[in-house]
Amino acid sequence: WLLSLGMNPEHLHLRDHSPEELCFYSKATTDLEYDFAFGRGELWGIADRTDYDLNQHAKECGKTIDYLDPVNNERYVPYVIEPSLGVERVVLAFLTDAYDEEVVDAEKNDVRTVLRLHPALAPYKCAVLPLQKNLSEKADEVYAALRKKFSTTYDLTGSIGKRYRRQDEIGTPYCVTVDFDTVGEGESDPAKLGYVTVRERDSMKQELVKIDELEAYLSAKLGC
């Protein structure tokens, strides 16, 4: 599941513990390790604790803890396999793999900071951005509808470019921009009335989507 959520397989390694490292109750232990910026470290430990735990529990409670195999009618005390996963370490590993600094324009020294989080891990799935403050009424409607389905944020401060970059930095997969074409104001294009512009984080590609179809569009893109 780590790979399915975007963790780089090249940063993952399996390491079996040597006999000297094993705890007295363990028959075998394997660590899943990750290449952090500060060096390789344990991400997930998986230990075969044999039947030690259940035998100790049986000893203390005075009751037999065994299992009857219905096929061969054999009784035995099951082994315990202990997977020990560090939540903070996993979060750090995902952030490490997701962080990127992309050169947009070398001559202008324009570098875009992007957190390429898998949509399932992104704090916000989408952001609603009115192009200008006087478009906030329609943007509010779009935001109110989307927040019922997705974790959604709203931003109307600064230029649209700066707002895109802010969402890139926190890993928001999609930005939904409400502009003058959406509401049919000014010298707008009548063919774009009722449409919003959806910008994808990683490619920065933009697509026009009808407001009525926006929820279904994002659901398909986000896989939810």
CSV table of C-alpha atoms in Angstrom, one decimal:
chain,number,residue,atom,x,y,z
A,1,TRP,CA,0.0,0.0,0.0
A,2,LEU,CA,3.0,2.3,0.5
A,3,LEU,CA,3.7,2.1,-3.2
A,4,SER,CA,0.1,2.5,-4.2
A,5,LEU,CA,0.1,5.9,-2.3
A,6,GLY,CA,3.2,7.2,-4.2
A,7,MET,CA,6.2,6.1,-2.2
A,8,ASN,CA,9.3,5.6,-4.3
A,9,PRO,CA,10.2,1.9,-4.4
A,10,GLU,CA,13.9,2.8,-5.0
A,11,HIS,CA,14.0,4.3,-1.5
A,12,LEU,CA,12.7,1.1,0.2
A,13,HIS,CA,14.8,-1.8,1.3
A,14,LEU,CA,14.2,-5.0,3.3
A,15,ARG,CA,16.8,-6.0,5.9
A,16,ASP,CA,16.8,-9.2,7.9
A,17,HIS,CA,18.0,-9.0,11.5
A,18,SER,CA,21.1,-11.0,12.3
A,19,PRO,CA,20.9,-13.6,15.1
A,20,GLU,CA,22.8,-11.2,17.4
A,21,GLU,CA,20.1,-8.5,16.9
A,22,LEU,CA,17.1,-10.8,17.6
A,23,CYS,CA,15.2,-10.5,20.8
A,24,PHE,CA,15.1,-13.8,22.8
A,25,TYR,CA,11.5,-14.5,21.9
A,26,SER,CA,11.9,-13.7,18.2
A,27,LYS,CA,12.5,-16.4,15.5
A,28,ALA,CA,13.0,-13.8,12.8
A,29,THR,CA,12.6,-10.1,12.2
A,30,THR,CA,12.7,-8.1,9.0
A,31,ASP,CA,12.8,-4.3,8.8
A,32,LEU,CA,11.4,-2.3,5.9
A,33,GLU,CA,13.9,0.6,5.7
A,34,TYR,CA,13.7,3.9,3.9
A,35,ASP,CA,16.4,6.2,2.5
A,36,PHE,CA,15.7,9.4,4.5
A,37,ALA,CA,17.7,12.6,3.7
A,38,PHE,CA,19.7,11.9,7.0
A,39,GLY,CA,20.4,8.3,6.1
A,40,ARG,CA,18.6,4.9,5.9
A,41,GLY,CA,16.3,4.2,8.8
A,42,GLU,CA,13.6,1.7,9.9
A,43,LEU,CA,10.1,2.4,8.5
A,44,TRP,CA,8.4,-0.8,9.4
A,45,GLY,CA,9.5,-3.7,11.6
A,46,ILE,CA,8.0,-7.1,11.2
A,47,ALA,CA,8.8,-9.6,13.9
A,48,ASP,CA,8.0,-13.3,14.3
A,49,ARG,CA,7.5,-13.6,18.1
A,50,THR,CA,6.8,-17.3,18.0
A,51,ASP,CA,4.4,-18.6,20.6
A,52,TYR,CA,6.0,-16.7,23.4
A,53,ASP,CA,3.3,-14.1,23.9
A,54,LEU,CA,0.3,-16.5,24.1
A,55,ASN,CA,2.3,-19.0,26.3
A,56,GLN,CA,3.1,-16.2,28.7
A,57,HIS,CA,-0.6,-15.1,28.7
A,58,ALA,CA,-1.7,-18.6,29.3
A,59,LYS,CA,0.7,-19.0,32.2
A,60,GLU,CA,-0.5,-15.8,33.9
A,61,CYS,CA,-4.2,-16.4,33.4
A,62,GLY,CA,-4.1,-20.1,34.1
A,63,LYS,CA,-6.0,-21.1,31.0
A,64,THR,CA,-4.8,-22.9,27.9
A,65,ILE,CA,-4.6,-20.8,24.8
A,66,ASP,CA,-4.3,-23.1,21.8
A,67,TYR,CA,-6.0,-23.8,18.5
A,68,LEU,CA,-7.5,-27.0,17.2
A,69,ASP,CA,-6.8,-27.5,13.5
A,70,PRO,CA,-10.1,-28.9,12.1
A,71,VAL,CA,-8.2,-30.7,9.2
A,72,ASN,CA,-5.7,-32.8,11.1
A,73,ASN,CA,-7.2,-32.5,14.6
A,74,GLU,CA,-3.9,-31.1,15.9
A,75,ARG,CA,-3.7,-28.6,18.8
A,76,TYR,CA,-1.0,-25.9,18.9
A,77,VAL,CA,-0.3,-22.5,20.3
A,78,PRO,CA,-0.3,-19.9,17.4
A,79,TYR,CA,2.7,-17.8,16.6
A,80,VAL,CA,2.3,-14.0,16.8
A,81,ILE,CA,3.5,-11.8,13.9
A,82,GLU,CA,4.1,-8.2,15.1
A,83,PRO,CA,4.1,-5.5,12.5
A,84,SER,CA,5.4,-2.3,14.1
A,85,LEU,CA,4.8,0.8,11.9
A,86,GLY,CA,6.0,4.3,12.9
A,87,VAL,CA,3.3,6.8,11.8
A,88,GLU,CA,5.6,9.8,12.1
A,89,ARG,CA,8.3,8.1,10.0
A,90,VAL,CA,5.8,7.1,7.3
A,91,VAL,CA,4.5,10.7,7.1
A,92,LEU,CA,8.1,11.9,6.8
A,93,ALA,CA,8.8,9.4,4.0
A,94,PHE,CA,5.7,10.4,2.0
A,95,LEU,CA,6.6,14.1,2.4
A,96,THR,CA,10.2,13.4,1.3
A,97,ASP,CA,9.1,11.6,-1.8
A,98,ALA,CA,6.4,14.2,-2.6
A,99,TYR,CA,8.6,17.3,-2.3
A,100,ASP,CA,9.8,18.7,-5.5
A,101,GLU,CA,11.4,21.9,-6.8
A,102,GLU,CA,10.6,22.3,-10.5
A,103,VAL,CA,12.3,24.9,-12.7
A,104,VAL,CA,9.6,26.7,-14.6
A,105,ASP,CA,11.8,29.4,-16.2
A,106,ALA,CA,15.6,29.1,-15.8
A,107,GLU,CA,16.3,32.6,-17.2
A,108,LYS,CA,13.9,34.2,-14.7
A,109,ASN,CA,15.1,31.9,-11.9
A,110,ASP,CA,11.4,30.8,-11.5
A,111,VAL,CA,11.3,27.7,-9.4
A,112,ARG,CA,8.0,26.1,-8.4
A,113,THR,CA,7.8,24.3,-5.1
A,114,VAL,CA,5.4,21.3,-5.4
A,115,LEU,CA,4.3,18.7,-2.9
A,116,ARG,CA,3.3,15.9,-5.3
A,117,LEU,CA,1.2,14.0,-2.7
A,118,HIS,CA,-1.1,11.2,-3.8
A,119,PRO,CA,-4.7,12.6,-3.7
A,120,ALA,CA,-5.6,10.3,-0.9
A,121,LEU,CA,-2.9,11.9,1.3
A,122,ALA,CA,-3.4,15.5,0.2
A,123,PRO,CA,-4.9,17.7,3.1
A,124,TYR,CA,-7.1,19.4,0.5
A,125,LYS,CA,-8.4,17.7,-2.6
A,126,CYS,CA,-9.3,20.9,-4.3
A,127,ALA,CA,-9.2,24.7,-3.9
A,128,VAL,CA,-11.8,27.2,-5.2
A,129,LEU,CA,-10.3,30.5,-6.4
A,130,PRO,CA,-12.4,33.4,-7.6
A,131,LEU,CA,-10.3,35.3,-10.2
A,132,GLN,CA,-11.3,38.6,-8.5
A,133,LYS,CA,-13.2,39.4,-5.3
A,134,ASN,CA,-16.3,40.6,-7.1
A,135,LEU,CA,-16.7,37.0,-8.3
A,136,SER,CA,-16.8,35.6,-4.8
A,137,GLU,CA,-20.6,35.1,-4.8
A,138,LYS,CA,-20.4,32.4,-7.5
A,139,ALA,CA,-17.2,31.1,-6.1
A,140,ASP,CA,-18.9,30.7,-2.7
A,141,GLU,CA,-21.6,28.6,-4.4
A,142,VAL,CA,-19.1,26.3,-6.0
A,143,TYR,CA,-17.2,26.0,-2.8
A,144,ALA,CA,-20.3,25.2,-0.8
A,145,ALA,CA,-21.2,22.4,-3.2
A,146,LEU,CA,-17.7,20.9,-3.4
A,147,ARG,CA,-17.0,20.9,0.3
A,148,LYS,CA,-20.0,18.5,0.8
A,149,LYS,CA,-18.0,15.9,-1.2
A,150,PHE,CA,-14.3,16.8,-0.8
A,151,SER,CA,-11.9,18.4,1.6
A,152,THR,CA,-11.9,21.9,0.0
A,153,THR,CA,-10.2,25.1,0.7
A,154,TYR,CA,-10.9,28.7,-0.6
A,155,ASP,CA,-8.5,31.5,-1.4
A,156,LEU,CA,-9.1,34.9,-2.8
A,157,THR,CA,-5.9,36.8,-1.7
A,158,GLY,CA,-3.3,37.8,-4.2
A,159,SER,CA,-2.8,37.1,-7.9
A,160,ILE,CA,-4.2,33.9,-9.3
A,161,GLY,CA,-0.6,32.8,-10.1
A,162,LYS,CA,0.5,33.2,-6.5
A,163,ARG,CA,-2.6,31.4,-5.3
A,164,TYR,CA,-1.8,28.5,-7.6
A,165,ARG,CA,1.7,28.3,-6.2
A,166,ARG,CA,0.4,28.3,-2.6
A,167,GLN,CA,-1.8,25.3,-3.4
A,168,ASP,CA,1.1,23.6,-5.1
A,169,GLU,CA,3.2,24.0,-1.9
A,170,ILE,CA,0.6,22.3,0.3
A,171,GLY,CA,-0.1,19.5,-2.3
A,172,THR,CA,-3.7,20.4,-3.4
A,173,PRO,CA,-4.2,18.3,-6.5
A,174,TYR,CA,-6.8,20.6,-8.3
A,175,CYS,CA,-7.6,24.3,-8.3
A,176,VAL,CA,-11.0,25.5,-9.5
A,177,THR,CA,-11.0,29.0,-10.8
A,178,VAL,CA,-14.2,31.1,-11.2
A,179,ASP,CA,-13.7,33.9,-13.8
A,180,PHE,CA,-15.7,36.4,-15.7
A,181,ASP,CA,-16.6,33.8,-18.4
A,182,THR,CA,-18.2,31.6,-15.6
A,183,VAL,CA,-20.8,34.3,-14.8
A,184,GLY,CA,-21.0,36.0,-18.2
A,185,GLU,CA,-19.7,39.4,-17.1
A,186,GLY,CA,-17.7,41.9,-19.2
A,187,GLU,CA,-16.3,40.8,-22.5
A,188,SER,CA,-16.8,37.2,-21.7
A,189,ASP,CA,-17.2,34.3,-24.0
A,190,PRO,CA,-20.8,33.1,-24.1
A,191,ALA,CA,-19.7,29.6,-24.9
A,192,LYS,CA,-17.9,29.4,-21.5
A,193,LEU,CA,-20.9,30.6,-19.4
A,194,GLY,CA,-21.3,28.2,-16.5
A,195,TYR,CA,-17.9,26.7,-16.9
A,196,VAL,CA,-14.9,26.9,-14.4
A,197,THR,CA,-11.2,26.4,-15.1
A,198,VAL,CA,-9.7,23.3,-13.4
A,199,ARG,CA,-5.9,23.3,-13.1
A,200,GLU,CA,-4.1,20.1,-12.3
A,201,ARG,CA,-1.2,20.4,-9.8
A,202,ASP,CA,1.5,18.3,-11.3
A,203,SER,CA,1.2,19.1,-15.0
A,204,MET,CA,-0.3,22.6,-14.5
A,205,LYS,CA,-2.7,21.8,-17.4
A,206,GLN,CA,-6.0,23.6,-17.4
A,207,GLU,CA,-9.4,22.3,-18.5
A,208,LEU,CA,-12.8,23.9,-18.8
A,209,VAL,CA,-15.5,22.0,-16.9
A,210,LYS,CA,-19.2,22.7,-16.5
A,211,ILE,CA,-20.2,23.5,-12.9
A,212,ASP,CA,-22.9,20.9,-13.1
A,213,GLU,CA,-20.3,18.3,-14.0
A,214,LEU,CA,-17.6,19.4,-11.6
A,215,GLU,CA,-18.2,17.0,-8.8
A,216,ALA,CA,-18.2,14.0,-11.1
A,217,TYR,CA,-15.1,15.3,-12.9
A,218,LEU,CA,-13.2,15.6,-9.7
A,219,SER,CA,-14.4,12.3,-8.3
A,220,ALA,CA,-13.1,10.5,-11.3
A,221,LYS,CA,-9.8,12.4,-11.2
A,222,LEU,CA,-9.3,11.9,-7.4
A,223,GLY,CA,-10.5,8.3,-7.5
A,224,CYS,CA,-13.2,8.8,-4.9
